[in-house]
Amino acid sequence: MYTNLLEQPGVNALVVNFRDITDQKIAAEAVLQSESRFSTIFDNSPVGISITRVSDNRLVDVNRAWLTAWGMSAKRVIGRTVLEFGLWAFSDDGKRLIGEVNSKSRVLDFETVFFRKSGEKRNVILSVEKVIINEEPTMLIQVFDITDRKLAAEMLRKSQESLEAVQSIAHLGSWDLDPNRSGGMFWSKEMYRLFNRDPKQGVPELEEFLALIHPNDRQVLLDAQQTAIESGSLVHVEYRAFPTEGELRYFKAGLQSVRDEHGQHLYMSGTVLDVTDSRILELELQERVKELTCLFSISRVLEDRDKPVESVCNEILEALEPAMQFSYLAAPVLELDGVQYVTNRFAERLSHGLQAVIEVNGKVRGEVCFYYTEDVPFSIPEERDMLTNIARMLGQWLEQRETEAAVRAAQNELEELNRDLERRVEERTSEVRHNEAVYRALFENSNDGIFLLSPVGKDMSANNQALKMLGYTLEEYQQLTRNDLNAVAAPVQKDDADERFAAVIRGEHVPLYERTFIGKNGKRVDVEINLSPVRDASGNIILVQSVARDISERKKAEQALHDSRDKLSIANAALEKASRLKDEFLASMSHELRTPLTSILGLSEALQLKTYRTLR
């Protein structure tokens, strides 16, 4: 509304002008609502969206999804180009996109690679459209991260390649039959290979496929499909087919009805496995089982060495006949030592056959034969091998039979020799036992200690006197000498003890020697040792025997004697000194006494001679 004061002579008035702005208000309100909706969509969109000025390619705004996706803050990116902060993995892609936008105004599905702030590469698709915002040309850019989708697609591709490789290795094809889908039927690559069909020809129609199936198996296959549809369960069926004219192949199929959530049939899915090789092996295995059964039956017959030859030959023919692959065209014959054994099937017209010679101790004694009709002159290697084995088994049976006869002829003589040998062995065993008993008695009851040990110084044993001498039990002694055979020797004597033991092992004579043992409680025992080897019949040393005689008392007596001799020497020296003193004393006394006695003796003699007158 506009108002104006009208100023004219004689007129006093106010002029008011009105303009209807309802549409303008509505339009403005609509713009505000549109901007609000755009702002809401922009901020809350899960897709990263940026707005870039066309004039300088600088970012005007980005939404939260965009910032989250690339790990950046609005402060860092607003007002800068994406090239400045290294978002583009390939800068040429950015320049190319700007060029396309300038020329087209709209670019869809532009694929490139962006860098996250962490440096991680992400595959993206960009959709760009020019828009006017605040009367300024801008580009609205949506960024769709397709990295996971591309990874999934790559994994799917590799999975498909792996599946095709596995199917090729296993000769396993797969197919789908969906009447509601374009084409109706899908075949895997392996299906085309199994049925020798060029993939360019496409999947055959049902009638064309059934034409490849063996006539006797077509209805079987259709019935299996119907059963799978009706039951909803997996159905297996085997059938024969002619992928190539004249080539019969065996297939094993699995058929499954794929159903919706309500259990309604949607389409058929299945697999086809080429089992031709296994079927052929199975048929061959059946033949080999027949042959092995035949050989096993014949081996059981040949277990009895006493059975008459005629019975053995007839039983071999009975076992052999059902093992022949074409028994209705042939008959087995066995000839041995000029006698021919045949079955009821044999006829003179059966003249074309296989033969295997029967040899006994290098001499030909007969043959085993298969005779076929003249108009079927073929050779079966497996049957030839079977005949060879039967002829060999029969030859071995005859050899063993004749050998056993010869063995029985010599058995009595051998038994007599055995009895004589047993008697001698028994006598020798009794003698050995007696000697062992004597030695054991001597060993256990000897007054001397006896030690026994192996040539390597292990497995030591000792008699009761030896253990009593040392004060050990046998277990204690063996434990003590487990790592040192001279553990009871005085430390200063161990090297000498080891050398003497080694000398015995070398075959040298070791004379008697004395040794000091250290007993359990440190008791010292003086012993005299006789170290000698024990040899077997071949002269090999099997044991070393050490006989230790306790000479402690003798050593004491010798010491006492030595001590007595020392005392006697001292006493003798004292006696000699006393004797010398006595002699000196007597000599002195003799001189002292002799002088007055001489006068006395002279006077006595004079008195006796009356040389002087009588004293009064």
Coordinates of C-alpha atoms in Angstrom, one line a residue:
M1 CA 0.0 0.0 0.0
Y2 CA 1.3 3.5 -1.0
T3 CA -0.2 6.8 0.3
N4 CA 0.2 10.3 -1.1
L5 CA -1.2 13.7 0.1
L6 CA -3.0 15.5 -2.7
E7 CA -2.3 19.1 -2.4
Q8 CA -4.4 21.2 -4.8
P9 CA -6.1 24.5 -4.3
G10 CA -9.4 23.9 -2.6
V11 CA -8.8 20.1 -2.3
N12 CA -7.8 18.5 0.9
A13 CA -7.4 14.7 0.2
L14 CA -5.2 11.6 0.7
V15 CA -4.6 9.3 -2.2
V16 CA -4.1 5.6 -1.3
N17 CA -2.8 3.0 -3.8
F18 CA -3.2 -0.8 -3.1
R19 CA -1.3 -3.7 -4.8
D20 CA -2.2 -7.4 -4.3
I21 CA 1.1 -9.2 -3.2
T22 CA -0.6 -12.5 -2.3
D23 CA 1.2 -14.4 -5.1
Q24 CA 4.5 -12.8 -4.1
K25 CA 4.1 -13.8 -0.5
I26 CA 3.1 -17.3 -1.5
A27 CA 6.1 -17.5 -3.9
A28 CA 8.5 -16.2 -1.2
E29 CA 7.1 -18.8 1.3
A30 CA 7.5 -21.5 -1.3
V31 CA 11.1 -20.4 -1.8
L32 CA 11.8 -20.6 2.0
Q33 CA 10.2 -24.0 2.2
S34 CA 12.2 -25.2 -0.8
E35 CA 15.4 -23.9 0.7
S36 CA 14.5 -25.6 4.0
R37 CA 13.8 -28.9 2.3
F38 CA 17.0 -28.6 0.3
S39 CA 19.0 -27.8 3.4
T40 CA 17.5 -30.7 5.3
I41 CA 18.1 -33.1 2.4
F42 CA 21.6 -31.7 1.9
D43 CA 22.6 -32.0 5.6
N44 CA 21.0 -35.4 6.2
S45 CA 21.7 -37.2 2.9
P46 CA 23.7 -40.4 3.4
V47 CA 25.4 -39.5 0.1
G48 CA 28.3 -37.1 0.2
I49 CA 27.3 -33.9 -1.5
S50 CA 29.4 -30.8 -2.2
I51 CA 28.6 -27.4 -3.8
T52 CA 31.4 -25.9 -5.9
R53 CA 31.5 -22.5 -7.6
V54 CA 31.8 -22.7 -11.4
S55 CA 33.9 -19.6 -11.6
D56 CA 36.9 -20.8 -9.5
N57 CA 36.0 -24.4 -8.7
R58 CA 36.2 -23.7 -5.0
L59 CA 34.0 -25.5 -2.5
V60 CA 31.1 -23.4 -1.1
D61 CA 29.6 -26.1 1.1
V62 CA 29.8 -29.8 1.9
N63 CA 27.4 -32.0 3.9
R64 CA 28.2 -34.2 6.9
A65 CA 28.3 -37.4 4.9
W66 CA 31.0 -35.9 2.6
L67 CA 33.1 -34.8 5.6
T68 CA 32.7 -38.2 7.3
A69 CA 33.5 -40.1 4.1
W70 CA 36.8 -38.3 3.5
G71 CA 37.8 -37.7 7.1
M72 CA 38.1 -33.9 6.8
S73 CA 36.6 -30.9 8.5
A74 CA 34.5 -28.1 6.9
K75 CA 37.1 -25.5 8.0
R76 CA 39.8 -27.2 6.1
V77 CA 37.9 -27.7 2.8
I78 CA 35.5 -24.7 2.4
G79 CA 36.9 -22.1 0.1
R80 CA 39.5 -24.5 -1.4
T81 CA 39.5 -26.7 -4.5
V82 CA 39.6 -30.4 -4.1
L83 CA 42.9 -30.5 -6.0
E84 CA 44.5 -28.4 -3.3
F85 CA 44.0 -30.9 -0.5
G86 CA 44.8 -34.0 -2.6
L87 CA 41.3 -35.6 -2.9
W88 CA 41.8 -36.7 -6.4
A89 CA 44.0 -39.7 -6.9
F90 CA 44.4 -38.8 -10.5
S91 CA 44.4 -35.0 -11.1
D92 CA 43.7 -35.4 -14.8
D93 CA 40.3 -37.0 -13.9
G94 CA 39.4 -33.7 -12.1
K95 CA 40.3 -31.6 -15.0
R96 CA 38.4 -33.9 -17.4
L97 CA 35.3 -33.8 -15.2
I98 CA 35.3 -29.9 -15.2
G99 CA 35.6 -30.0 -18.9
E100 CA 32.6 -32.3 -19.3
V101 CA 30.5 -30.2 -16.9
N102 CA 31.3 -27.0 -18.8
S103 CA 30.3 -28.7 -22.0
K104 CA 27.2 -30.7 -20.9
S105 CA 26.0 -29.0 -17.7
R106 CA 25.3 -32.5 -16.3
V107 CA 27.6 -35.5 -15.9
L108 CA 26.4 -38.8 -14.5
D109 CA 28.3 -41.9 -13.4
F110 CA 31.8 -40.4 -13.7
E111 CA 34.1 -43.0 -12.1
T112 CA 37.4 -42.1 -10.5
V113 CA 39.5 -42.7 -7.3
F114 CA 39.6 -40.4 -4.3
F115 CA 42.0 -40.4 -1.3
R116 CA 40.8 -40.3 2.2
K117 CA 42.7 -38.2 4.7
S118 CA 44.3 -41.5 6.0
G119 CA 45.7 -42.1 2.5
E120 CA 43.3 -44.9 1.7
K121 CA 42.1 -45.1 -1.9
R122 CA 38.4 -45.4 -2.5
N123 CA 36.6 -46.0 -5.8
V124 CA 33.8 -43.4 -6.4
I125 CA 31.1 -42.4 -8.9
L126 CA 30.4 -38.7 -9.3
S127 CA 27.1 -37.2 -10.5
V128 CA 27.4 -33.4 -11.3
E129 CA 24.8 -30.9 -12.2
K130 CA 25.0 -27.2 -12.7
V131 CA 22.6 -25.2 -10.5
I132 CA 22.1 -21.5 -9.6
I133 CA 22.4 -20.7 -5.9
N134 CA 22.0 -17.1 -4.8
E135 CA 22.2 -16.1 -8.4
E136 CA 25.6 -17.7 -8.7
P137 CA 26.4 -20.6 -11.0
T138 CA 27.5 -23.7 -8.9
M139 CA 28.1 -27.4 -9.4
L140 CA 26.1 -29.8 -7.2
I141 CA 28.4 -32.9 -6.9
Q142 CA 27.2 -36.2 -5.4
V143 CA 29.9 -38.7 -4.4
F144 CA 28.9 -42.4 -4.3
D145 CA 31.5 -44.7 -2.7
I146 CA 31.5 -47.9 -4.8
T147 CA 34.7 -49.5 -3.3
D148 CA 32.8 -52.2 -1.4
R149 CA 30.6 -52.8 -4.4
K150 CA 33.6 -53.2 -6.7
L151 CA 35.3 -55.5 -4.2
A152 CA 32.1 -57.5 -4.0
A153 CA 31.9 -57.6 -7.8
E154 CA 35.6 -58.7 -8.0
M155 CA 35.0 -61.4 -5.4
L156 CA 31.9 -62.5 -7.3
R157 CA 33.9 -62.7 -10.5
K158 CA 36.7 -64.7 -8.8
S159 CA 34.1 -66.9 -7.2
Q160 CA 32.5 -67.5 -10.5
E161 CA 35.9 -68.3 -12.0
S162 CA 36.7 -70.7 -9.2
L163 CA 33.3 -72.3 -9.5
E164 CA 33.9 -72.8 -13.2
A165 CA 37.4 -74.2 -12.5
V166 CA 36.1 -76.6 -9.9
Q167 CA 33.3 -77.7 -12.2
S168 CA 35.8 -78.3 -15.0
I169 CA 38.0 -80.3 -12.7
A170 CA 35.2 -82.3 -11.3
H171 CA 33.3 -82.6 -14.7
L172 CA 30.3 -81.2 -12.9
G173 CA 27.9 -78.9 -14.7
S174 CA 25.0 -76.9 -13.3
W175 CA 21.8 -75.7 -14.9
D176 CA 18.6 -73.8 -14.1
L177 CA 15.2 -74.2 -15.8
D178 CA 12.9 -71.1 -15.2
P179 CA 10.0 -70.8 -17.6
N180 CA 9.4 -67.2 -16.3
R181 CA 12.9 -66.1 -17.2
S182 CA 14.0 -64.9 -20.6
G183 CA 15.6 -67.9 -22.4
G184 CA 14.0 -70.3 -19.9
M185 CA 17.1 -72.3 -19.3
F186 CA 20.7 -71.6 -18.1
W187 CA 23.7 -73.8 -18.6
S188 CA 27.1 -73.4 -16.9
K189 CA 30.2 -73.6 -19.1
E190 CA 30.9 -77.1 -18.0
M191 CA 27.4 -78.2 -19.2
Y192 CA 28.4 -77.1 -22.7
R193 CA 31.6 -79.1 -22.5
L194 CA 29.9 -82.2 -21.0
F195 CA 27.4 -82.3 -23.9
N196 CA 30.0 -81.2 -26.5
R197 CA 27.9 -78.1 -27.5
D198 CA 29.2 -74.8 -28.7
P199 CA 28.1 -72.0 -26.2
K200 CA 27.4 -69.8 -29.2
Q201 CA 24.5 -72.2 -30.0
G202 CA 22.9 -71.4 -26.7
V203 CA 21.0 -73.7 -24.4
P204 CA 19.1 -76.4 -26.3
E205 CA 15.4 -76.7 -26.1
L206 CA 14.0 -79.4 -24.0
E207 CA 13.1 -81.6 -27.0
E208 CA 16.6 -81.1 -28.4
F209 CA 18.2 -82.0 -25.1
L210 CA 16.0 -85.1 -24.6
A211 CA 17.1 -86.3 -28.1
L212 CA 20.7 -86.6 -26.6
I213 CA 19.5 -88.9 -23.8
H214 CA 19.4 -92.7 -24.2
P215 CA 15.9 -93.7 -25.3
N216 CA 15.5 -96.0 -22.2
D217 CA 16.4 -93.2 -19.8
R218 CA 14.4 -90.2 -21.1
Q219 CA 11.3 -91.0 -19.1
V220 CA 13.4 -91.8 -16.1
L221 CA 14.8 -88.3 -16.2
L222 CA 11.4 -86.6 -16.7
D223 CA 9.9 -88.7 -13.8
A224 CA 12.8 -87.6 -11.6
Q225 CA 12.1 -83.9 -12.5
Q226 CA 8.4 -84.3 -11.6
T227 CA 9.3 -86.0 -8.3
A228 CA 11.6 -83.1 -7.4
I229 CA 8.8 -80.6 -8.2
E230 CA 6.2 -82.4 -6.2
S231 CA 8.3 -83.4 -3.2
G232 CA 10.5 -80.3 -2.9
S233 CA 13.4 -82.5 -2.0
L234 CA 16.7 -83.2 -3.8
V235 CA 16.3 -86.1 -6.3
H236 CA 19.3 -88.0 -7.8
V237 CA 19.1 -89.9 -11.0
E238 CA 21.5 -91.6 -13.4
Y239 CA 21.1 -91.7 -17.1
R240 CA 23.0 -92.3 -20.3
A241 CA 23.5 -89.9 -23.1
F242 CA 25.2 -89.5 -26.5
P243 CA 26.9 -86.0 -26.5
T244 CA 28.7 -87.1 -29.6
E245 CA 27.2 -89.5 -32.1
G246 CA 28.3 -93.0 -31.3
E247 CA 29.8 -92.1 -27.9
L248 CA 27.9 -93.3 -24.8
R249 CA 28.5 -91.4 -21.6
Y250 CA 27.1 -92.0 -18.1
F251 CA 25.8 -89.0 -16.1
K252 CA 24.6 -88.6 -12.5
A253 CA 22.2 -85.7 -12.0
G254 CA 20.8 -83.9 -8.9
L255 CA 17.5 -82.1 -9.3
Q256 CA 16.1 -79.6 -6.8
S257 CA 12.9 -77.5 -6.8
V258 CA 13.6 -73.9 -5.8
R259 CA 10.6 -72.5 -3.9
D260 CA 9.4 -69.1 -2.6
E261 CA 8.7 -68.3 1.0
H262 CA 5.2 -69.8 0.6
G263 CA 6.6 -73.1 -0.6
Q264 CA 5.5 -72.6 -4.2
H265 CA 7.7 -73.9 -6.9
L266 CA 9.6 -71.2 -8.8
Y267 CA 12.1 -73.0 -11.0
M268 CA 14.3 -76.1 -11.3
S269 CA 18.0 -76.2 -10.5
G270 CA 20.3 -79.0 -10.8
T271 CA 23.8 -80.5 -11.4
V272 CA 25.1 -83.0 -13.9
L273 CA 28.2 -85.1 -13.1
D274 CA 30.0 -87.1 -15.8
V275 CA 30.5 -90.5 -14.1
T276 CA 31.6 -92.3 -17.3
D277 CA 35.1 -93.1 -16.1
S278 CA 33.9 -94.3 -12.7
R279 CA 31.1 -96.5 -14.3
I280 CA 33.6 -98.0 -16.6
L281 CA 36.0 -98.6 -13.7
E282 CA 33.1 -100.1 -11.8
L283 CA 32.3 -102.5 -14.6
E284 CA 36.0 -103.4 -14.8
L285 CA 36.1 -103.8 -11.0
Q286 CA 33.2 -106.2 -11.2
E287 CA 35.2 -108.3 -13.6
R288 CA 38.3 -108.1 -11.5
V289 CA 36.2 -109.1 -8.4
K290 CA 35.0 -112.2 -10.4
E291 CA 38.6 -113.0 -11.2
L292 CA 39.8 -112.5 -7.6
T293 CA 36.9 -114.6 -6.4
C294 CA 38.0 -117.3 -8.8
L295 CA 41.6 -117.2 -7.7
F296 CA 40.6 -117.1 -4.0
S297 CA 38.4 -120.2 -4.5
I298 CA 41.1 -122.0 -6.3
S299 CA 43.6 -121.1 -3.6
R300 CA 41.3 -122.6 -1.0
V301 CA 41.1 -125.8 -3.1
L302 CA 44.9 -125.9 -3.3
E303 CA 45.3 -125.7 0.5
D304 CA 44.7 -129.4 0.8
R305 CA 47.9 -131.1 -0.4
D306 CA 46.3 -134.6 0.1
K307 CA 43.3 -134.1 -2.2
P308 CA 43.4 -136.3 -5.4
V309 CA 44.7 -134.5 -8.5
E310 CA 41.5 -135.3 -10.4
S311 CA 39.3 -133.6 -7.8
V312 CA 41.6 -130.6 -7.8
C313 CA 41.4 -130.2 -11.6
N314 CA 37.6 -130.5 -11.7
E315 CA 37.2 -128.0 -8.9
I316 CA 39.5 -125.5 -10.6
L317 CA 37.3 -125.7 -13.8
E318 CA 34.1 -125.2 -11.7
A319 CA 35.6 -122.0 -10.2
L320 CA 37.1 -120.8 -13.5
E321 CA 33.9 -121.0 -15.7
P322 CA 31.9 -118.1 -14.0
A323 CA 35.0 -115.9 -13.9
M324 CA 35.1 -115.7 -17.8
Q325 CA 33.9 -112.4 -19.2
F326 CA 32.1 -114.1 -22.1
S327 CA 31.4 -117.5 -20.5
Y328 CA 28.5 -118.1 -23.0
L329 CA 31.1 -118.1 -25.8
A330 CA 33.8 -120.2 -24.3
A331 CA 34.7 -123.1 -22.1
P332 CA 37.7 -123.8 -19.8
V333 CA 39.9 -126.9 -20.3
L334 CA 42.7 -128.3 -18.2
E335 CA 45.3 -130.8 -19.4
L336 CA 47.7 -132.4 -16.9
D337 CA 50.1 -135.3 -17.4
G338 CA 48.3 -136.3 -20.6
V339 CA 44.8 -136.3 -19.0
Q340 CA 42.2 -133.7 -20.3
Y341 CA 39.7 -132.2 -17.8
V342 CA 36.6 -130.4 -19.4
T343 CA 33.2 -128.9 -18.4
N344 CA 29.9 -129.7 -20.0
R345 CA 30.2 -126.5 -22.1
F346 CA 33.2 -127.9 -24.0
A347 CA 32.7 -128.9 -27.6
E348 CA 35.1 -129.8 -30.3
R349 CA 34.2 -126.8 -32.3
L350 CA 35.6 -124.5 -29.6
S351 CA 39.1 -124.5 -31.0
H352 CA 40.3 -120.9 -30.7
G353 CA 41.7 -120.3 -27.3
L354 CA 44.2 -118.9 -24.7
Q355 CA 46.7 -121.2 -23.1
A356 CA 48.9 -121.0 -20.0
V357 CA 51.6 -123.7 -19.4
I358 CA 51.8 -125.6 -16.2
E359 CA 55.4 -126.1 -15.1
V360 CA 56.6 -128.2 -12.2
N361 CA 60.3 -128.0 -11.2
G362 CA 61.1 -126.5 -14.6
K363 CA 59.3 -129.2 -16.6
V364 CA 56.1 -128.7 -18.6
R365 CA 53.3 -131.0 -17.2
G366 CA 50.2 -129.5 -18.9
E367 CA 48.2 -126.4 -19.6
V368 CA 45.1 -124.4 -18.7
C369 CA 43.1 -123.2 -21.6
F370 CA 40.1 -121.0 -22.6
Y371 CA 38.5 -122.2 -25.9
Y372 CA 36.3 -119.8 -27.9
T373 CA 34.2 -120.3 -31.0
E374 CA 36.1 -119.9 -34.2
D375 CA 34.1 -116.8 -35.2
V376 CA 35.1 -114.9 -32.1
P377 CA 38.9 -114.8 -32.3
F378 CA 39.6 -112.1 -29.7
S379 CA 42.1 -112.0 -26.8
I380 CA 41.3 -110.6 -23.4
P381 CA 44.5 -109.6 -21.5
E382 CA 42.9 -109.9 -18.1
E383 CA 41.8 -113.5 -18.8
R384 CA 45.3 -114.3 -20.1
D385 CA 46.7 -113.1 -16.8
M386 CA 44.2 -115.0 -14.8
L387 CA 45.1 -118.2 -16.7
T388 CA 48.8 -117.6 -16.1
N389 CA 48.2 -117.2 -12.4
I390 CA 46.1 -120.4 -12.2
A391 CA 48.7 -122.4 -14.1
R392 CA 51.4 -121.0 -11.7
M393 CA 49.3 -121.8 -8.6
L394 CA 48.6 -125.3 -9.8
G395 CA 52.3 -125.8 -10.7
Q396 CA 53.3 -124.6 -7.2
W397 CA 50.7 -127.0 -5.6
L398 CA 52.1 -129.9 -7.5
E399 CA 55.7 -128.9 -6.6
Q400 CA 54.7 -128.6 -2.9
R401 CA 52.7 -131.9 -3.1
E402 CA 55.7 -133.8 -4.5
T403 CA 58.1 -131.9 -2.2
E404 CA 56.0 -132.9 0.8
A405 CA 56.1 -136.5 -0.3
A406 CA 59.9 -136.3 -0.4
V407 CA 59.9 -134.6 2.9
R408 CA 57.7 -137.2 4.5
A409 CA 60.1 -139.9 3.2
A410 CA 63.0 -138.3 5.0
Q411 CA 60.9 -137.3 8.1
N412 CA 61.6 -140.4 10.1
E413 CA 65.4 -140.1 9.6
L414 CA 65.2 -136.4 10.5
E415 CA 63.1 -137.3 13.6
E416 CA 65.7 -139.8 14.7
L417 CA 68.4 -137.3 14.1
N418 CA 66.4 -134.7 16.1
R419 CA 65.9 -137.2 18.9
D420 CA 69.6 -137.8 19.0
L421 CA 70.3 -134.1 18.9
E422 CA 67.8 -133.5 21.6
R423 CA 69.5 -136.1 23.8
R424 CA 72.9 -134.5 23.2
V425 CA 71.5 -131.1 23.8
E426 CA 69.8 -132.3 27.0
E427 CA 73.1 -133.8 28.2
R428 CA 75.0 -130.7 27.3
T429 CA 72.3 -128.5 29.0
S430 CA 72.5 -130.7 32.1
E431 CA 76.3 -130.3 32.1
V432 CA 76.0 -126.5 31.6
R433 CA 73.4 -126.3 34.4
H434 CA 75.7 -128.3 36.7
N435 CA 78.6 -126.1 35.9
E436 CA 76.4 -123.0 36.4
A437 CA 75.3 -124.4 39.8
V438 CA 78.9 -125.1 40.8
Y439 CA 80.0 -121.7 39.7
R440 CA 77.0 -120.0 41.4
A441 CA 77.8 -121.9 44.6
L442 CA 81.5 -120.9 44.4
F443 CA 80.5 -117.3 43.5
E444 CA 78.0 -116.9 46.4
N445 CA 79.9 -118.9 49.0
S446 CA 83.4 -117.8 48.2
N447 CA 85.4 -116.2 51.1
D448 CA 86.8 -113.8 48.5
G449 CA 84.8 -110.9 47.1
I450 CA 84.0 -111.5 43.4
F451 CA 83.0 -108.7 41.0
L452 CA 81.6 -109.4 37.4
L453 CA 81.3 -106.7 34.8
S454 CA 80.9 -106.4 31.0
P455 CA 83.8 -105.5 28.7
V456 CA 82.4 -101.9 28.5
G457 CA 82.5 -101.5 32.3
K458 CA 78.7 -101.7 32.8
D459 CA 76.2 -104.2 34.2
M460 CA 78.3 -104.8 37.3
S461 CA 77.5 -107.6 39.8
A462 CA 79.0 -108.7 43.0
N463 CA 78.7 -111.7 45.4
N464 CA 77.7 -111.6 49.0
Q465 CA 81.3 -111.5 50.3
A466 CA 82.1 -108.5 48.1
L467 CA 79.0 -106.6 49.2
K468 CA 79.7 -107.5 52.9
M469 CA 83.3 -106.3 52.5
L470 CA 82.0 -102.9 51.2
G471 CA 78.9 -102.6 53.4
Y472 CA 76.6 -102.0 50.4
T473 CA 73.5 -103.8 49.1
L474 CA 73.6 -105.0 45.5
E475 CA 71.3 -102.2 44.3
E476 CA 73.4 -99.6 46.1
Y477 CA 76.6 -100.9 44.6
Q478 CA 75.2 -101.0 41.1
Q479 CA 73.8 -97.5 41.5
L480 CA 77.2 -96.3 42.8
T481 CA 79.2 -97.9 39.9
R482 CA 76.7 -97.0 37.1
N483 CA 78.9 -94.2 35.8
D484 CA 82.3 -95.2 37.4
L485 CA 83.2 -98.9 37.5
N486 CA 86.1 -98.1 40.0
A487 CA 83.9 -95.9 42.3
V488 CA 85.0 -97.9 45.4
A489 CA 88.7 -97.6 44.7
A490 CA 90.7 -95.0 46.6
P491 CA 90.8 -91.8 44.6
V492 CA 94.6 -91.9 44.1
Q493 CA 94.3 -95.5 42.7
K494 CA 91.4 -94.9 40.1
D495 CA 93.6 -94.1 37.1
D496 CA 95.7 -97.2 37.8
A497 CA 92.5 -99.3 38.2
D498 CA 91.2 -98.0 34.9
E499 CA 94.5 -98.8 33.1
R500 CA 94.5 -102.4 34.5
F501 CA 90.9 -103.0 33.4
A502 CA 91.8 -101.7 29.9
A503 CA 94.9 -104.0 29.8
V504 CA 92.7 -107.0 30.5
I505 CA 90.3 -106.0 27.7
R506 CA 93.4 -105.7 25.4
G507 CA 94.2 -109.3 26.3
E508 CA 97.2 -108.5 28.4
H509 CA 98.1 -110.5 31.6
V510 CA 97.6 -108.5 34.7
P511 CA 99.5 -109.9 37.8
L512 CA 98.1 -109.8 41.3
Y513 CA 98.0 -106.3 42.7
E514 CA 96.9 -104.7 45.9
R515 CA 94.2 -102.1 46.1
T516 CA 92.4 -100.1 48.9
F517 CA 88.6 -100.0 48.7
I518 CA 86.5 -97.3 50.3
G519 CA 83.4 -98.9 51.9
K520 CA 79.9 -97.4 52.5
N521 CA 80.8 -95.6 55.7
G522 CA 84.3 -94.6 54.6
K523 CA 85.7 -97.8 55.9
R524 CA 89.0 -98.6 54.2
V525 CA 89.5 -102.2 53.1
D526 CA 92.8 -103.5 51.8
V527 CA 92.4 -106.2 49.2
E528 CA 94.5 -108.3 46.8
I529 CA 93.0 -108.4 43.4
N530 CA 93.2 -111.0 40.7
L531 CA 91.8 -109.5 37.5
S532 CA 91.0 -111.9 34.6
P533 CA 88.9 -112.2 31.5
V534 CA 86.0 -114.7 30.9
R535 CA 85.8 -115.8 27.3
D536 CA 83.2 -117.5 25.2
A537 CA 83.8 -120.5 22.9
S538 CA 85.2 -118.2 20.2
G539 CA 87.7 -116.6 22.5
N540 CA 85.8 -113.3 22.8
I541 CA 85.8 -111.6 26.2
I542 CA 82.3 -111.6 27.5
L543 CA 83.0 -110.7 31.2
V544 CA 85.8 -109.5 33.3
Q545 CA 86.1 -111.2 36.7
S546 CA 87.7 -109.4 39.6
V547 CA 88.5 -111.6 42.7
A548 CA 89.3 -109.4 45.7
R549 CA 90.7 -111.0 48.8
D550 CA 90.5 -109.1 52.0
I551 CA 94.1 -108.7 53.3
S552 CA 93.3 -106.3 56.1
E553 CA 94.2 -108.8 58.8
R554 CA 97.3 -109.8 56.9
K555 CA 98.2 -106.1 56.5
K556 CA 97.7 -105.6 60.2
A557 CA 99.9 -108.7 61.0
E558 CA 102.5 -107.4 58.7
Q559 CA 102.3 -104.0 60.3
A560 CA 102.5 -105.7 63.8
L561 CA 105.5 -107.8 62.6
H562 CA 107.1 -104.7 61.2
D563 CA 106.4 -102.9 64.5
S564 CA 107.8 -106.0 66.5
R565 CA 110.9 -106.0 64.3
D566 CA 111.4 -102.3 65.1
K567 CA 111.0 -103.0 68.8
L568 CA 113.3 -106.1 68.5
S569 CA 115.9 -104.0 66.7
I570 CA 115.8 -101.4 69.5
A571 CA 116.0 -104.2 72.2
N572 CA 118.9 -105.8 70.3
A573 CA 120.6 -102.5 70.2
A574 CA 120.1 -102.1 73.9
L575 CA 121.3 -105.7 74.6
E576 CA 124.4 -105.1 72.4
K577 CA 125.1 -101.9 74.4
A578 CA 124.5 -103.7 77.7
S579 CA 126.8 -106.5 76.6
R580 CA 129.5 -104.1 75.5
L581 CA 129.2 -102.3 78.9
K582 CA 129.4 -105.6 80.7
D583 CA 132.5 -106.6 78.7
E584 CA 134.0 -103.2 79.5
F585 CA 133.1 -103.6 83.2
L586 CA 134.4 -107.2 83.4
A587 CA 137.6 -106.1 81.7
S588 CA 138.1 -103.3 84.2
M589 CA 137.1 -105.5 87.1
S590 CA 139.5 -108.2 85.8
H591 CA 142.4 -105.8 85.8
E592 CA 141.5 -104.4 89.2
L593 CA 141.1 -107.8 90.7
R594 CA 143.9 -109.5 88.9
T595 CA 146.7 -107.4 90.6
P596 CA 145.9 -108.3 94.2
L597 CA 144.9 -111.7 93.3
T598 CA 148.3 -112.4 91.8
S599 CA 150.0 -111.8 95.1
I600 CA 147.5 -113.9 96.8
L601 CA 147.9 -116.6 94.3
G602 CA 151.6 -116.4 94.6
L603 CA 151.5 -116.7 98.4
S604 CA 149.0 -119.4 98.2
E605 CA 151.2 -121.4 95.9
A606 CA 154.2 -120.7 98.1
L607 CA 152.3 -122.0 101.1
Q608 CA 151.3 -125.0 99.2
L609 CA 154.9 -125.6 98.3
K610 CA 156.0 -124.8 101.9
T611 CA 158.5 -122.4 100.6
Y612 CA 158.1 -120.2 103.6
R613 CA 158.0 -121.2 107.3
T614 CA 154.8 -121.4 109.1
L615 CA 153.6 -118.2 110.4
R616 CA 153.0 -118.2 113.9

